[in-house]
mmCIF file of C-alpha atoms in Angstrom:
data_model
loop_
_atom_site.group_PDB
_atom_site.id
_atom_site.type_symbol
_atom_site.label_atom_id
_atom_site.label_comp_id
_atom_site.label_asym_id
_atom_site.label_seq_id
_atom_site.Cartn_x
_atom_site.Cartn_y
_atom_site.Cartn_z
ATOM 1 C CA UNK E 86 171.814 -232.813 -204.952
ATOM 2 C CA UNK E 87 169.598 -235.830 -205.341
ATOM 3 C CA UNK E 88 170.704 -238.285 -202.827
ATOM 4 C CA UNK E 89 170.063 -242.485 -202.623
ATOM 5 C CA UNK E 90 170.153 -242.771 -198.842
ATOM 6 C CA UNK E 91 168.640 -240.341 -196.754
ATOM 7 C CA UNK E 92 171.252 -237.890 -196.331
ATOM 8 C CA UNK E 93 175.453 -237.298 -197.522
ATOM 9 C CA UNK E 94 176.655 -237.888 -193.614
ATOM 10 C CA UNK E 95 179.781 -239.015 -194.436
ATOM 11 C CA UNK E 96 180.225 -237.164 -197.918
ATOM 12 C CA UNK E 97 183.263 -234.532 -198.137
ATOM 13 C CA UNK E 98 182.705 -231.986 -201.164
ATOM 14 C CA UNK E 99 185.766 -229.231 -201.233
ATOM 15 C CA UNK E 100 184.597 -225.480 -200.921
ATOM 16 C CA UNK E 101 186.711 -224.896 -203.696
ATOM 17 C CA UNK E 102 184.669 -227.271 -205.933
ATOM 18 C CA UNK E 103 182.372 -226.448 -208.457
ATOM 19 C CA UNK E 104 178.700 -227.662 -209.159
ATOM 20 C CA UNK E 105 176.536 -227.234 -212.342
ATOM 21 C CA UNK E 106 172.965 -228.420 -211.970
ATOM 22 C CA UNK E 107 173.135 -229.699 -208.809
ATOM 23 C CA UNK E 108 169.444 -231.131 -209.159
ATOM 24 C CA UNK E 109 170.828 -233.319 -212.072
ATOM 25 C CA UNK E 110 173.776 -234.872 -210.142
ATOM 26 C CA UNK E 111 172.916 -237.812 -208.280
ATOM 27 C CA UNK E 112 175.237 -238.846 -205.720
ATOM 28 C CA UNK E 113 175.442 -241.574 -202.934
ATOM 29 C CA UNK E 114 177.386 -241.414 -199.723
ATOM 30 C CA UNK E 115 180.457 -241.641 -198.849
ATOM 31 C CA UNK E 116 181.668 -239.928 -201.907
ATOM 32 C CA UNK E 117 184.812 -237.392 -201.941
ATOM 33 C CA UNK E 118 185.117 -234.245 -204.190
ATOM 34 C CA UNK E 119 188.515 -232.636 -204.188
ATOM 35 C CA UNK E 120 189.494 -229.391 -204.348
ATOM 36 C CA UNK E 121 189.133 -226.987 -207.611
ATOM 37 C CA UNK E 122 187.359 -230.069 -209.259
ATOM 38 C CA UNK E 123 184.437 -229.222 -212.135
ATOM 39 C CA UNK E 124 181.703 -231.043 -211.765
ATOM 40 C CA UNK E 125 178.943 -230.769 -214.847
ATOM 41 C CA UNK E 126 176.205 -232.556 -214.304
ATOM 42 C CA UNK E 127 174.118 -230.070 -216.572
ATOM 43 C CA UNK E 128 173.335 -233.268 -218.887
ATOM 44 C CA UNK E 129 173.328 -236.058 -215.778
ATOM 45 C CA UNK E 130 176.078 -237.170 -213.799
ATOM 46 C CA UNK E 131 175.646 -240.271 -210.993
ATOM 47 C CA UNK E 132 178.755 -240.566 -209.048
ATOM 48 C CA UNK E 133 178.552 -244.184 -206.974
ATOM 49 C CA UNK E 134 179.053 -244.836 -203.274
ATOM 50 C CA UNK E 135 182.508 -244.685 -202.493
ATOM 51 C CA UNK E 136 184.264 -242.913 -205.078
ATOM 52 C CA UNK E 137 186.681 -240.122 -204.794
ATOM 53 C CA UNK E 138 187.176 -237.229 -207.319
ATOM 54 C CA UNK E 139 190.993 -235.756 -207.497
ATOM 55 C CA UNK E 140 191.800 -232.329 -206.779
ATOM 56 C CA UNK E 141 191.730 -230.252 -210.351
ATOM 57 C CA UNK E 142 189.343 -232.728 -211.691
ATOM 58 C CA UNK E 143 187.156 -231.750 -214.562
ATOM 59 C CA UNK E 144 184.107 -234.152 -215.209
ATOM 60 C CA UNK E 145 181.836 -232.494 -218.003
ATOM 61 C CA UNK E 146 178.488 -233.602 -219.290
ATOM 62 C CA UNK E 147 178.432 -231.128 -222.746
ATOM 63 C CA UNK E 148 181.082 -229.491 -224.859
ATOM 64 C CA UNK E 149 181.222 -227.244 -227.569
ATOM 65 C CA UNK E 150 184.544 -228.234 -228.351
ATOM 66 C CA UNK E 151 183.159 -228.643 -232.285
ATOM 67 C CA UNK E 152 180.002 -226.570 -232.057
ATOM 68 C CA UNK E 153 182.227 -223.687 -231.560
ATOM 69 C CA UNK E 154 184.121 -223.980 -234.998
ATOM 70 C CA UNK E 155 181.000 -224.748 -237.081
ATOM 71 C CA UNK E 156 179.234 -221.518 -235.840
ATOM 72 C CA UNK E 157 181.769 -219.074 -235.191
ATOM 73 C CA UNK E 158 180.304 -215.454 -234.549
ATOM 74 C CA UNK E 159 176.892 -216.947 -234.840
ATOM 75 C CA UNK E 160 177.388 -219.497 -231.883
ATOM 76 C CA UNK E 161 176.560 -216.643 -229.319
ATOM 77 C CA UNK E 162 173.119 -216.004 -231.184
ATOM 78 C CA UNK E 163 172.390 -219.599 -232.624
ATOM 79 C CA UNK E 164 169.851 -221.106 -229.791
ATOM 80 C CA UNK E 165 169.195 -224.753 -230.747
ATOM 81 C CA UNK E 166 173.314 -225.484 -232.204
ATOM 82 C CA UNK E 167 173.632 -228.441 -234.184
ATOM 83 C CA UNK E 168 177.412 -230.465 -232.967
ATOM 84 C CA UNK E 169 176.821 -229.426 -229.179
ATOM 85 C CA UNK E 170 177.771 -232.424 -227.659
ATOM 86 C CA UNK E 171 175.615 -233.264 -224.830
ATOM 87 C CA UNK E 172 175.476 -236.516 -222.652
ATOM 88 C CA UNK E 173 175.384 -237.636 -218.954
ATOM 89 C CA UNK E 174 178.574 -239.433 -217.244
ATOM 90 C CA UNK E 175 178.419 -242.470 -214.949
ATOM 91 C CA UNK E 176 180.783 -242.896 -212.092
ATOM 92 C CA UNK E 177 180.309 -247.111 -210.564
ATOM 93 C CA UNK E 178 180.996 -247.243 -206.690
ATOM 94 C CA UNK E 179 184.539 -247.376 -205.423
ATOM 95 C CA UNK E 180 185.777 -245.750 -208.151
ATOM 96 C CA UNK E 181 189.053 -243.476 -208.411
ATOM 97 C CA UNK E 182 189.574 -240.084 -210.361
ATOM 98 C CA UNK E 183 193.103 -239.084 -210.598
ATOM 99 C CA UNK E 184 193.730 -235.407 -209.905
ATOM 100 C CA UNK E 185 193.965 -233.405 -212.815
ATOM 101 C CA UNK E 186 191.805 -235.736 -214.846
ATOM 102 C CA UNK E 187 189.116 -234.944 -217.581
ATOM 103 C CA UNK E 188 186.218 -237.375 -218.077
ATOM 104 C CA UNK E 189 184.163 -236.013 -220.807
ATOM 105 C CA UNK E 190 181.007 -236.233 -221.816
ATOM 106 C CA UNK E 191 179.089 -240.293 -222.269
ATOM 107 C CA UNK E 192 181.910 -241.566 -220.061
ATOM 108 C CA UNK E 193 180.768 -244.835 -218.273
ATOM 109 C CA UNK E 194 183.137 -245.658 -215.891
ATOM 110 C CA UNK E 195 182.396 -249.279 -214.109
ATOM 111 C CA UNK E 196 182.586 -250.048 -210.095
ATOM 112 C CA UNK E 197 185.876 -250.202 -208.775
ATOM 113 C CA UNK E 198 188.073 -248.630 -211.504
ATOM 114 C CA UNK E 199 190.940 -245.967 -210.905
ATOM 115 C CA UNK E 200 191.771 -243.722 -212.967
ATOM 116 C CA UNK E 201 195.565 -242.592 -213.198
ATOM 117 C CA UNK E 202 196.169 -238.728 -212.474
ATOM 118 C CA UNK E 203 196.115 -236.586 -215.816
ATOM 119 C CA UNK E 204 194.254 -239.060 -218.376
ATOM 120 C CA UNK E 205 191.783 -237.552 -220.468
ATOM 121 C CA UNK E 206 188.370 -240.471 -220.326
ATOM 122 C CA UNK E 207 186.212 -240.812 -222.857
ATOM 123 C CA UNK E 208 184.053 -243.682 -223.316
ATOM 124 C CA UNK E 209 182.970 -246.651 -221.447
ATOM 125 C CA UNK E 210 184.906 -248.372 -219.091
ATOM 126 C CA UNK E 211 184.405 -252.302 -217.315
ATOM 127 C CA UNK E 212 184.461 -252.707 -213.989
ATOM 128 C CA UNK E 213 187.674 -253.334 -212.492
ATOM 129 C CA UNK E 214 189.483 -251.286 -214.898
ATOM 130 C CA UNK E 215 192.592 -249.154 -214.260
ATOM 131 C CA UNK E 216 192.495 -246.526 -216.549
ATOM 132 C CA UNK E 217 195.184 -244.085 -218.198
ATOM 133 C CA UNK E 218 196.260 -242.244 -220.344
ATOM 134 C CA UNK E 219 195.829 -238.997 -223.104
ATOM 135 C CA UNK E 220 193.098 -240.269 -224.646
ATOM 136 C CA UNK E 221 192.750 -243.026 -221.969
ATOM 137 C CA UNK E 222 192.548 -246.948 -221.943
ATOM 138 C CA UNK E 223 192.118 -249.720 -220.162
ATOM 139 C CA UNK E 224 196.033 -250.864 -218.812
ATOM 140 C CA UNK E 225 194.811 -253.216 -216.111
ATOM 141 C CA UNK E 226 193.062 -254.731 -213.863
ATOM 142 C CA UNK E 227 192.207 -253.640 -209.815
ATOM 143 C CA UNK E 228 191.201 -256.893 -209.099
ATOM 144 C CA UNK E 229 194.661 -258.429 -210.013
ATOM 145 C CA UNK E 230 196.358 -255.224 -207.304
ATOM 146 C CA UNK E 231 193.441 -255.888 -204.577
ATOM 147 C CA UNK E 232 194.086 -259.341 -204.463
ATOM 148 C CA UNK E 233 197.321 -258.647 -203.242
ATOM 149 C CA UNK E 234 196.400 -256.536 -200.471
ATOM 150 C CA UNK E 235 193.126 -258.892 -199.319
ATOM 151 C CA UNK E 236 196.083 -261.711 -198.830
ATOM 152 C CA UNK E 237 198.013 -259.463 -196.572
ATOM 153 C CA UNK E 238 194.955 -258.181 -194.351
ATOM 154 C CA UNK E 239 192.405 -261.113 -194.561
ATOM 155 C CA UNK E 240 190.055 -258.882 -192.212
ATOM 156 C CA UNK E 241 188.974 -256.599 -195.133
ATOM 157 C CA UNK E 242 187.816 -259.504 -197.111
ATOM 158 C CA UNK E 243 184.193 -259.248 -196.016
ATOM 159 C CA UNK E 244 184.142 -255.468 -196.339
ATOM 160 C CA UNK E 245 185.275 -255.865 -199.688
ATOM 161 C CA UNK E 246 183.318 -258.523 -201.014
ATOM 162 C CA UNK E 247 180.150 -256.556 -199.309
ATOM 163 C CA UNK E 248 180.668 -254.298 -203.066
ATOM 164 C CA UNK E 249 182.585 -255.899 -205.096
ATOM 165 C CA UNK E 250 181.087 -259.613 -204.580
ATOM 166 C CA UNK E 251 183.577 -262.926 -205.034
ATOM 167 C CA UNK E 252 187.176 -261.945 -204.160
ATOM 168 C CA UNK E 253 189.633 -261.229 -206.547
ATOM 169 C CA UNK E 254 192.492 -264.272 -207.440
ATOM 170 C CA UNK E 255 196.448 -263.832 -206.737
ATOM 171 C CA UNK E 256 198.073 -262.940 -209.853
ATOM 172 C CA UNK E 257 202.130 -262.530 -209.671
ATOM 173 C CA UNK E 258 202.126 -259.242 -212.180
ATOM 174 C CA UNK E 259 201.247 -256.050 -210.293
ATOM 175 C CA UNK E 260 197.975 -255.039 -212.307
#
């Protein structure tokens, strides 16, 4: 595991999860890997400071979802396949993965998003974003929820700007 401080002190990775190609996943620390959670990073995966991966998560960086079809008996024996899909996955710091999610391969997921339990993520994601759904979308906004919270506990302002930068504004709707 390719590390951008020094060492993963404070990083919790279940025994129960599992690691392809370690020496393509980059990682920073504190990061959180639940249990039974799949974690491909056969094609590149970075997974940002702060985020936390849901129990039962799979995040996959190549499928053969199509390949598969096009090849049938030959896709054992064919070497170089044409439809493998291959591509690395970004995780941005702070970020949430639901339990039971799938983020599948090219997913760019932004700093400070969450994504709901059981939402299938493909694509690329802003910063910020709540995410959800089967396939999933953008439904809202984290800043919009954090502000909330920052008003209640001033203290945790600094800390939070420290990642995030300018503090979020009050909004009355819940995301």
């Amino acid at each position: 595991v390719r590390v951008h401080s020094n060492s993963l002190k404070t990083t919790r990775i279940s025994n129960t999860a599992c690691i392809f190609s370690k020496d393509k996943l980059q990682i920073e620390d504190p990061v959180f890997i639940g249990h039974h959670a799949v974690i491909d990073a056969t094609y590149g995966l970075s997974i940002g400071e702060g985020c936390q991966i849901g129990f039962f998560t799979g995040i996959f960086t190549h499928s053969s979802h199509v390949a598969i079809r096009l090849y049938g008996r030959k896709y054992v024996t064919t070497t170089d396949k044409k439809h493998y899909l291959t591509s690395s996955v970004d995780i941005g710091k702070y970020s949430f993965i639901g339990a039971h999610s799938t983020i599948l391969p090219g997913t760019k997921i932004g700093k400070g998003c969450i994504v709901s339990a059981y939402s299938l993520v493909s694509g690329e994601f802003p910063d910020f974003s709540i995410i959800s759904g089967q396939p999933a979308k953008v439904i809202g906004d984290t800043r919009k929820m954090d502000a909330r919270y920052l008003k209640e506990s001033p203290e945790l302002q600094e800390s939070y700007r420290a990642w995030a930068g300018d503090l979020p504004e009050v909004h009355e709707n819940k995301f």
